[in-house]
Amino acid sequence: MRKTHLLFGTALCALATQGYAQDTMACKGTLPALNVIAQGMPAVTALDAHLSEFNDKWGTEVKITMLGENERRAKARLDASTGAGSYQVVYIDEANLAEYVSADWIYPLADVVPESYDLADFRTDLSNVATVDGVQYFAPFVGGGDVMMYRKDLLEAKGIAVPKTLDELVAAVKALNDPEGGVYGWSARGQRGSGMNVWRWTPFFRAEGGEWLDGDMPAFNSATGVKATEVYMDMMQSSPPGVATFNWSDSVEAFRGGQVAILIESDVFGPWMEDPEKSSIVGKVGYAPPPDPLPSAGWSHGWAVSKSGAAEDCAKTIAGDFVGWATSKEMEQNRLAAGIASDIGRVSTLQSDGFKALVPQEYIDALLDTGPKTSLLIMASPVWPEIGDTLGLTLEELFAGTRDDVQAALDEAAFFAEESLMRVQ
């Protein structure tokens, strides 16, 4: 077995279920509606075809509120922080987990999800992101790290080797940029937000040796932060018009629409390039780890059970069973059968013939090879979302050209970050 295959090994330890007793007969019909807040990932939208079986089991009606990423984060946080408890199941990601755990808004996963759903089968890289102080809090259904996607035909036509270093990447992006020919060298997230432009900027920051904090003080306005921002902005000069406000979807669609030569994005988007109904570049894409010294930004999204929304025993039982059912082995196999290979949270699914039939082996190899470079790169702090969002606004202003002094802009963002950090110190 290759060393990189360890990325998707079983979890470090099986979490013991504490105090969970699945009593369908006692709880059936006690919760008229199970309210779930969500984001429109394939793993979520694919549930629609199977919700009736869960509703019949518990005598409830699952109601999923689907929102965009930023709105979803804001609405879920408001519901939890006020104790409103409108949602029994909440959509959690790596950016807000620290806050939810420190505020005691969600249950540990093993306290609410039955053992029969095999928590140890979740991918270790995703489970690690879902864990705080050795306790896993959400069931991941999507996540991973980064992968570099590149147009093999365009690189070959210009005799450009696949970049293995950041310097080679910058040079290749500029050489491949051909606006008159309808192809741009690069695309990236420019839109403000801790999970938008900051997420894609962060590997550049960390590649330069940047650290978020110097003691208790924010340090992203250091020389490394300035240099990373300048490199990122330089590459954006070889990007499609409007890139300063691009989100991940804009960049991904530009790439699979044939407008971009090289893209580094979350590895979950690799299979999107092989979708013959939506991609114009099927069979033309190569996959590789991000060039050194760029690290891979680890991330994970999944379901958790809200303490305020599921305070009663039966609500807790039904919500926990939904989390286990929605992220189960069977549900992932249902998605594979429907041709959906982008949201994979389990080891057994990655090792299945169904998954291998949907994506190129080159993609699987790149995904596995990126594993050792993958970690959570953002600041692990309950106030990260507001710090990241403020930094994101600053970066968007720099990318859009409404500000041009990188050092002064980062200094201002660091000042606001210092005030946020003081509240939790």
PDB file of C-alpha atoms in Angstrom, residues 110-254:
ATOM      1  CA  ALA A 110     -20.956  10.216  19.365  1.00  0.00           C
ATOM      2  CA  ASP A 111     -23.612  11.437  21.810  1.00  0.00           C
ATOM      3  CA  VAL A 112     -26.276  11.662  19.123  1.00  0.00           C
ATOM      4  CA  VAL A 113     -25.443   9.375  16.192  1.00  0.00           C
ATOM      5  CA  PRO A 114     -25.967   5.602  16.587  1.00  0.00           C
ATOM      6  CA  GLU A 115     -22.922   3.317  16.383  1.00  0.00           C
ATOM      7  CA  SER A 116     -24.597   1.461  13.521  1.00  0.00           C
ATOM      8  CA  TYR A 117     -23.649   4.329  11.206  1.00  0.00           C
ATOM      9  CA  ASP A 118     -19.929   3.450  11.640  1.00  0.00           C
ATOM     10  CA  LEU A 119     -18.298   6.716  12.606  1.00  0.00           C
ATOM     11  CA  ALA A 120     -14.852   5.157  12.155  1.00  0.00           C
ATOM     12  CA  ASP A 121     -15.479   4.921   8.392  1.00  0.00           C
ATOM     13  CA  PHE A 122     -15.313   8.684   7.884  1.00  0.00           C
ATOM     14  CA  ARG A 123     -12.148   9.842   6.112  1.00  0.00           C
ATOM     15  CA  THR A 124      -9.504  10.717   8.657  1.00  0.00           C
ATOM     16  CA  ASP A 125      -8.603  14.012   6.984  1.00  0.00           C
ATOM     17  CA  LEU A 126     -12.223  15.144   7.198  1.00  0.00           C
ATOM     18  CA  SER A 127     -12.819  13.823  10.710  1.00  0.00           C
ATOM     19  CA  ASN A 128      -9.710  15.618  11.959  1.00  0.00           C
ATOM     20  CA  VAL A 129     -11.120  18.924  10.721  1.00  0.00           C
ATOM     21  CA  ALA A 130     -14.422  18.079  12.465  1.00  0.00           C
ATOM     22  CA  THR A 131     -12.641  17.436  15.777  1.00  0.00           C
ATOM     23  CA  VAL A 132     -11.757  19.725  18.685  1.00  0.00           C
ATOM     24  CA  ASP A 133      -9.648  18.451  21.598  1.00  0.00           C
ATOM     25  CA  GLY A 134     -10.099  14.861  20.503  1.00  0.00           C
ATOM     26  CA  VAL A 135     -13.900  15.055  20.203  1.00  0.00           C
ATOM     27  CA  GLN A 136     -15.663  14.918  16.826  1.00  0.00           C
ATOM     28  CA  TYR A 137     -18.655  17.241  16.527  1.00  0.00           C
ATOM     29  CA  PHE A 138     -20.008  16.850  13.005  1.00  0.00           C
ATOM     30  CA  ALA A 139     -20.420  14.108  10.438  1.00  0.00           C
ATOM     31  CA  PRO A 140     -18.522  15.156   7.306  1.00  0.00           C
ATOM     32  CA  PHE A 141     -19.987  14.506   3.883  1.00  0.00           C
ATOM     33  CA  VAL A 142     -17.611  16.622   1.838  1.00  0.00           C
ATOM     34  CA  GLY A 143     -14.149  18.084   2.194  1.00  0.00           C
ATOM     35  CA  GLY A 144     -10.497  17.355   1.618  1.00  0.00           C
ATOM     36  CA  GLY A 145      -7.717  19.558   0.437  1.00  0.00           C
ATOM     37  CA  ASP A 146      -6.524  21.251  -2.737  1.00  0.00           C
ATOM     38  CA  VAL A 147      -5.586  19.959  -6.143  1.00  0.00           C
ATOM     39  CA  MET A 148      -4.044  21.745  -9.111  1.00  0.00           C
ATOM     40  CA  MET A 149      -6.100  21.259 -12.254  1.00  0.00           C
ATOM     41  CA  TYR A 150      -4.486  22.120 -15.550  1.00  0.00           C
ATOM     42  CA  ARG A 151      -5.272  21.896 -19.247  1.00  0.00           C
ATOM     43  CA  LYS A 152      -2.945  19.212 -20.567  1.00  0.00           C
ATOM     44  CA  ASP A 153      -3.550  20.261 -24.154  1.00  0.00           C
ATOM     45  CA  LEU A 154      -2.660  23.921 -23.538  1.00  0.00           C
ATOM     46  CA  LEU A 155       0.524  23.127 -21.611  1.00  0.00           C
ATOM     47  CA  GLU A 156       1.594  20.629 -24.250  1.00  0.00           C
ATOM     48  CA  ALA A 157       0.951  23.094 -27.082  1.00  0.00           C
ATOM     49  CA  LYS A 158       3.359  25.595 -25.508  1.00  0.00           C
ATOM     50  CA  GLY A 159       5.863  23.043 -24.268  1.00  0.00           C
ATOM     51  CA  ILE A 160       5.276  23.939 -20.614  1.00  0.00           C
ATOM     52  CA  ALA A 161       5.966  21.317 -17.986  1.00  0.00           C
ATOM     53  CA  VAL A 162       3.501  20.758 -15.160  1.00  0.00           C
ATOM     54  CA  PRO A 163       4.565  23.287 -12.475  1.00  0.00           C
ATOM     55  CA  LYS A 164       6.160  21.739  -9.405  1.00  0.00           C
ATOM     56  CA  THR A 165       7.166  24.964  -7.642  1.00  0.00           C
ATOM     57  CA  LEU A 166       5.401  28.258  -7.012  1.00  0.00           C
ATOM     58  CA  ASP A 167       7.875  30.103  -9.234  1.00  0.00           C
ATOM     59  CA  GLU A 168       7.156  27.660 -12.058  1.00  0.00           C
ATOM     60  CA  LEU A 169       3.431  28.143 -11.502  1.00  0.00           C
ATOM     61  CA  VAL A 170       3.673  31.930 -11.780  1.00  0.00           C
ATOM     62  CA  ALA A 171       5.741  31.628 -14.963  1.00  0.00           C
ATOM     63  CA  ALA A 172       3.339  29.097 -16.511  1.00  0.00           C
ATOM     64  CA  VAL A 173       0.283  31.206 -15.717  1.00  0.00           C
ATOM     65  CA  LYS A 174       1.787  34.209 -17.482  1.00  0.00           C
ATOM     66  CA  ALA A 175       2.944  32.159 -20.476  1.00  0.00           C
ATOM     67  CA  LEU A 176      -0.472  30.559 -20.925  1.00  0.00           C
ATOM     68  CA  ASN A 177      -2.428  33.802 -20.626  1.00  0.00           C
ATOM     69  CA  ASP A 178      -3.987  34.558 -24.010  1.00  0.00           C
ATOM     70  CA  PRO A 179      -7.009  36.865 -23.685  1.00  0.00           C
ATOM     71  CA  GLU A 180      -7.260  37.371 -27.439  1.00  0.00           C
ATOM     72  CA  GLY A 181      -7.508  33.614 -27.836  1.00  0.00           C
ATOM     73  CA  GLY A 182     -10.172  33.411 -25.154  1.00  0.00           C
ATOM     74  CA  VAL A 183      -7.996  31.650 -22.576  1.00  0.00           C
ATOM     75  CA  TYR A 184      -6.642  33.094 -19.355  1.00  0.00           C
ATOM     76  CA  GLY A 185      -3.718  31.676 -17.444  1.00  0.00           C
ATOM     77  CA  TRP A 186      -5.300  31.528 -14.009  1.00  0.00           C
ATOM     78  CA  SER A 187      -8.415  32.075 -11.953  1.00  0.00           C
ATOM     79  CA  ALA A 188      -8.992  32.428  -8.226  1.00  0.00           C
ATOM     80  CA  ARG A 189     -11.428  33.618  -5.588  1.00  0.00           C
ATOM     81  CA  GLY A 190     -11.442  37.391  -5.278  1.00  0.00           C
ATOM     82  CA  GLN A 191     -14.780  37.849  -3.516  1.00  0.00           C
ATOM     83  CA  ARG A 192     -14.630  38.963   0.119  1.00  0.00           C
ATOM     84  CA  GLY A 193     -15.135  36.422   2.887  1.00  0.00           C
ATOM     85  CA  SER A 194     -13.266  34.154   5.279  1.00  0.00           C
ATOM     86  CA  GLY A 195     -14.302  31.186   3.138  1.00  0.00           C
ATOM     87  CA  MET A 196     -13.856  32.986  -0.173  1.00  0.00           C
ATOM     88  CA  ASN A 197     -10.766  35.040  -1.090  1.00  0.00           C
ATOM     89  CA  VAL A 198      -9.099  34.518   2.292  1.00  0.00           C
ATOM     90  CA  TRP A 199      -9.332  30.741   1.892  1.00  0.00           C
ATOM     91  CA  ARG A 200      -7.474  30.744  -1.414  1.00  0.00           C
ATOM     92  CA  TRP A 201      -5.030  33.475  -0.359  1.00  0.00           C
ATOM     93  CA  THR A 202      -4.044  31.636   2.823  1.00  0.00           C
ATOM     94  CA  PRO A 203      -1.903  28.890   1.168  1.00  0.00           C
ATOM     95  CA  PHE A 204       0.178  31.644  -0.439  1.00  0.00           C
ATOM     96  CA  PHE A 205       0.505  33.334   2.944  1.00  0.00           C
ATOM     97  CA  ARG A 206       1.562  30.091   4.635  1.00  0.00           C
ATOM     98  CA  ALA A 207       3.899  29.214   1.752  1.00  0.00           C
ATOM     99  CA  GLU A 208       5.821  32.412   2.485  1.00  0.00           C
ATOM    100  CA  GLY A 209       6.192  31.262   6.108  1.00  0.00           C
ATOM    101  CA  GLY A 210       3.355  33.379   7.420  1.00  0.00           C
ATOM    102  CA  GLU A 211       1.799  32.771  10.829  1.00  0.00           C
ATOM    103  CA  TRP A 212      -1.526  34.168  11.957  1.00  0.00           C
ATOM    104  CA  LEU A 213      -0.320  35.210  15.389  1.00  0.00           C
ATOM    105  CA  ASP A 214       2.853  36.490  16.985  1.00  0.00           C
ATOM    106  CA  GLY A 215       2.078  35.654  20.582  1.00  0.00           C
ATOM    107  CA  ASP A 216      -1.392  37.112  21.114  1.00  0.00           C
ATOM    108  CA  MET A 217      -1.100  39.660  18.327  1.00  0.00           C
ATOM    109  CA  PRO A 218      -2.255  39.240  14.714  1.00  0.00           C
ATOM    110  CA  ALA A 219       0.705  38.870  12.351  1.00  0.00           C
ATOM    111  CA  PHE A 220      -0.812  38.535   8.887  1.00  0.00           C
ATOM    112  CA  ASN A 221       0.253  42.127   8.160  1.00  0.00           C
ATOM    113  CA  SER A 222       3.901  41.055   8.329  1.00  0.00           C
ATOM    114  CA  ALA A 223       6.300  41.120   5.379  1.00  0.00           C
ATOM    115  CA  THR A 224       5.174  37.584   4.507  1.00  0.00           C
ATOM    116  CA  GLY A 225       1.560  38.738   4.346  1.00  0.00           C
ATOM    117  CA  VAL A 226       2.462  41.601   2.068  1.00  0.00           C
ATOM    118  CA  LYS A 227       4.516  39.384  -0.228  1.00  0.00           C
ATOM    119  CA  ALA A 228       1.807  36.726  -0.438  1.00  0.00           C
ATOM    120  CA  THR A 229      -0.764  39.369  -1.348  1.00  0.00           C
ATOM    121  CA  GLU A 230       1.475  40.813  -4.042  1.00  0.00           C
ATOM    122  CA  VAL A 231       2.094  37.371  -5.576  1.00  0.00           C
ATOM    123  CA  TYR A 232      -1.629  36.622  -5.557  1.00  0.00           C
ATOM    124  CA  MET A 233      -2.443  39.980  -7.135  1.00  0.00           C
ATOM    125  CA  ASP A 234       0.245  39.480  -9.764  1.00  0.00           C
ATOM    126  CA  MET A 235      -1.301  36.155 -10.809  1.00  0.00           C
ATOM    127  CA  MET A 236      -4.739  37.725 -10.950  1.00  0.00           C
ATOM    128  CA  GLN A 237      -3.462  39.932 -13.764  1.00  0.00           C
ATOM    129  CA  SER A 238      -3.656  36.770 -15.896  1.00  0.00           C
ATOM    130  CA  SER A 239      -7.257  36.019 -14.926  1.00  0.00           C
ATOM    131  CA  PRO A 240     -10.675  36.586 -16.530  1.00  0.00           C
ATOM    132  CA  PRO A 241     -12.350  40.002 -16.206  1.00  0.00           C
ATOM    133  CA  GLY A 242     -14.212  40.387 -12.919  1.00  0.00           C
ATOM    134  CA  VAL A 243     -11.956  37.997 -10.996  1.00  0.00           C
ATOM    135  CA  ALA A 244     -11.689  40.521  -8.144  1.00  0.00           C
ATOM    136  CA  THR A 245     -15.201  39.490  -7.067  1.00  0.00           C
ATOM    137  CA  PHE A 246     -15.156  35.827  -8.189  1.00  0.00           C
ATOM    138  CA  ASN A 247     -16.380  33.192  -5.743  1.00  0.00           C
ATOM    139  CA  TRP A 248     -15.416  29.510  -5.993  1.00  0.00           C
ATOM    140  CA  SER A 249     -18.263  28.800  -8.398  1.00  0.00           C
ATOM    141  CA  ASP A 250     -17.176  31.554 -10.790  1.00  0.00           C
ATOM    142  CA  SER A 251     -13.628  30.178 -10.934  1.00  0.00           C
ATOM    143  CA  VAL A 252     -14.697  26.562 -11.301  1.00  0.00           C
ATOM    144  CA  GLU A 253     -17.162  27.377 -14.073  1.00  0.00           C
ATOM    145  CA  ALA A 254     -14.597  29.502 -15.889  1.00  0.00           C
TER     146      ALA A 254
END
